[in-house]
Amino acid sequence: MKITEARLIVCSPDRNFVTLKLCTDEGIYGLGDATLNGRELAVASYLSEHVLPCLIGRDPFAIEDIWQTLYRGAYWRRGPVTMTAIAAVDVALWDIKGKALNTPVYNLLGGRSRQGVLVYAHANGKDIEEAVDSVRRHMEAGYLAVRAQCGVPGVAGSYGVPKGGKPYEPAERGLPGEGVWSTERYLNFVPSLFEKLRVDLGPEVHLLHDVHHRLTPIEAARLGKALEPYRLFWMEDPCPAELQESFELIRRHTTTPLATGEVFNSVWDAHELIRRQWIDYLRMSIVHGGGITHAKKTADFAALYHVRTGFHGATDLSPVTMAAALHFGLAIHNFGIQEHMPHTRLTDEVFPHEYSFAEGYMHPGDAAGLGVDIDEKLAAKCPYQRAYLPVARKLDGTLTDW
Ligand code: CS2
Ligand code: MG
């Protein structure tokens, strides 16, 4: 089999997605996601200018060799743009291989290890009452794990809380918006949210919380300690993680489980975090972390250190990534949990897929390959729209981590 065509589809069915379609001389094609939120066209151009021409004529079964060629062969290694581009090619190749062998991708990764993939939903509210209500509604819809975010009094535009009753969507069309941030107000407030959640909703539901990189390590340590009575499933991205030893400090002070890595793009971003057991869950996704090939190596390394996966799954990761994550999560042994933020109906129409949700778990379906397709005609009716993630400023105007 040979790759005969490599095509990029850039579309915006309610939000932007970059999708790679690799076609072969046997009529089988594979899809890969290349979406990097707010920087979509950088990856599209990296692929179309520098990667796709090199794929024509290659054997799509040679996944490892193509991965190494794109990684080592570029000389310039790592980085979100490069690793997202490599991921798009890699995932499309796994899709092709599954279809060619007439088996779901999870069978190529070791086969089913569990019945379904535990997922967590996003609940939020402008105040505690609304947030508790939102968690309750997600539990009623069958979710066993729910992330809770809440507006902080005196902090307009807190992370994870949508404006005007719309579902939360991180990127906004146009140029970057600005939010306000106060660590003091947030730290004083958050424990009361989780106290109320446990009092009202009981001990069973898995509760998660995303700090979104906004604290210093010692502040994060204080928060982790304050949240211990409410037994969180995890506290996510407590501080920026470029300095991996920050987590040693947090870890020393709290038994609240820690998750990080949605902005990571290779095992090297998490090497010390894993090796020193400073985290419990790794969030690096298949799309931003070099595809299934690199995720498998990273997860196998993490398994040696009791670290489990908890992959990023916000709406900026397309249904192609969701499908890949579900095949992966069904197969690997050290799977932990998968984020599930449902896409809009229009996105689901552009990307018809086999995966489904029932009673707290998702399943990738048993179709050959990834079980996800793209409706190119509909995609063409939804052209790219410039959109950005917002930035955040402290009350005195200093730019801080969003
Ligand atoms: C978040 C995302 O899902 C998450 O945990 O941190 O909302 C994140 O902000 C976006 O995916 C960024 O593109
Ligand atoms: Mg997050």
Coordinates of C-alpha atoms and ligand atoms in Angstrom, one line a residue, residues 15 36-38 120 122 147 149 159-160 168-171 210-213 234 236-237 262-263 283 288 311-317 339 341 389-390 402, ligand 1:
R15 CA -15.1 26.2 16.5
L36 CA -3.8 23.6 18.2
N37 CA -6.3 26.0 19.7
G38 CA -5.6 29.6 18.7
Y120 CA -15.5 13.2 33.5
H122 CA -17.5 19.8 33.0
R147 CA -15.1 18.7 37.2
Q149 CA -15.6 25.2 38.4
Y159 CA -11.8 30.2 34.4
G160 CA -14.2 27.6 33.2
Y168 CA -18.2 26.8 28.2
E169 CA -16.0 27.2 25.2
P170 CA -12.4 28.2 25.8
A171 CA -11.6 30.1 22.6
D210 CA -8.9 22.7 37.3
V211 CA -6.7 25.4 38.8
H212 CA -5.5 26.2 35.2
H213 CA -1.9 27.0 36.0
W234 CA -7.6 15.3 41.2
E236 CA -5.4 19.9 37.9
D237 CA -2.6 22.1 36.7
E262 CA -2.5 19.3 28.8
V263 CA 0.1 21.7 27.3
R283 CA -2.9 15.0 30.8
H288 CA -0.5 17.6 21.1
F311 CA -6.0 12.9 28.8
H312 CA -7.1 16.4 27.9
G313 CA -10.4 16.2 26.0
A314 CA -11.8 19.8 25.7
T315 CA -13.8 20.8 22.7
D316 CA -10.7 22.1 20.9
L317 CA -9.6 18.5 20.5
E339 CA -12.0 14.3 29.9
M341 CA -16.6 17.9 26.9
L389 CA -7.9 31.9 24.0
P390 CA -8.2 34.9 26.4
W402 CA -4.8 32.4 32.0
Ligands
CS2_1 C1 -8.9 23.0 30.0 C2 -9.2 23.5 28.7 O1 -10.2 21.1 29.5 C3 -9.4 21.6 30.3 O2 -8.9 21.1 31.3 O3 -7.8 23.4 30.7 O4 -10.4 24.2 28.7 C4 -8.1 24.4 28.0 O5 -8.2 25.7 28.6 C5 -8.3 24.5 26.6 O6 -8.5 23.3 26.0 C6 -7.2 25.3 25.9 O7 -7.3 25.2 24.5

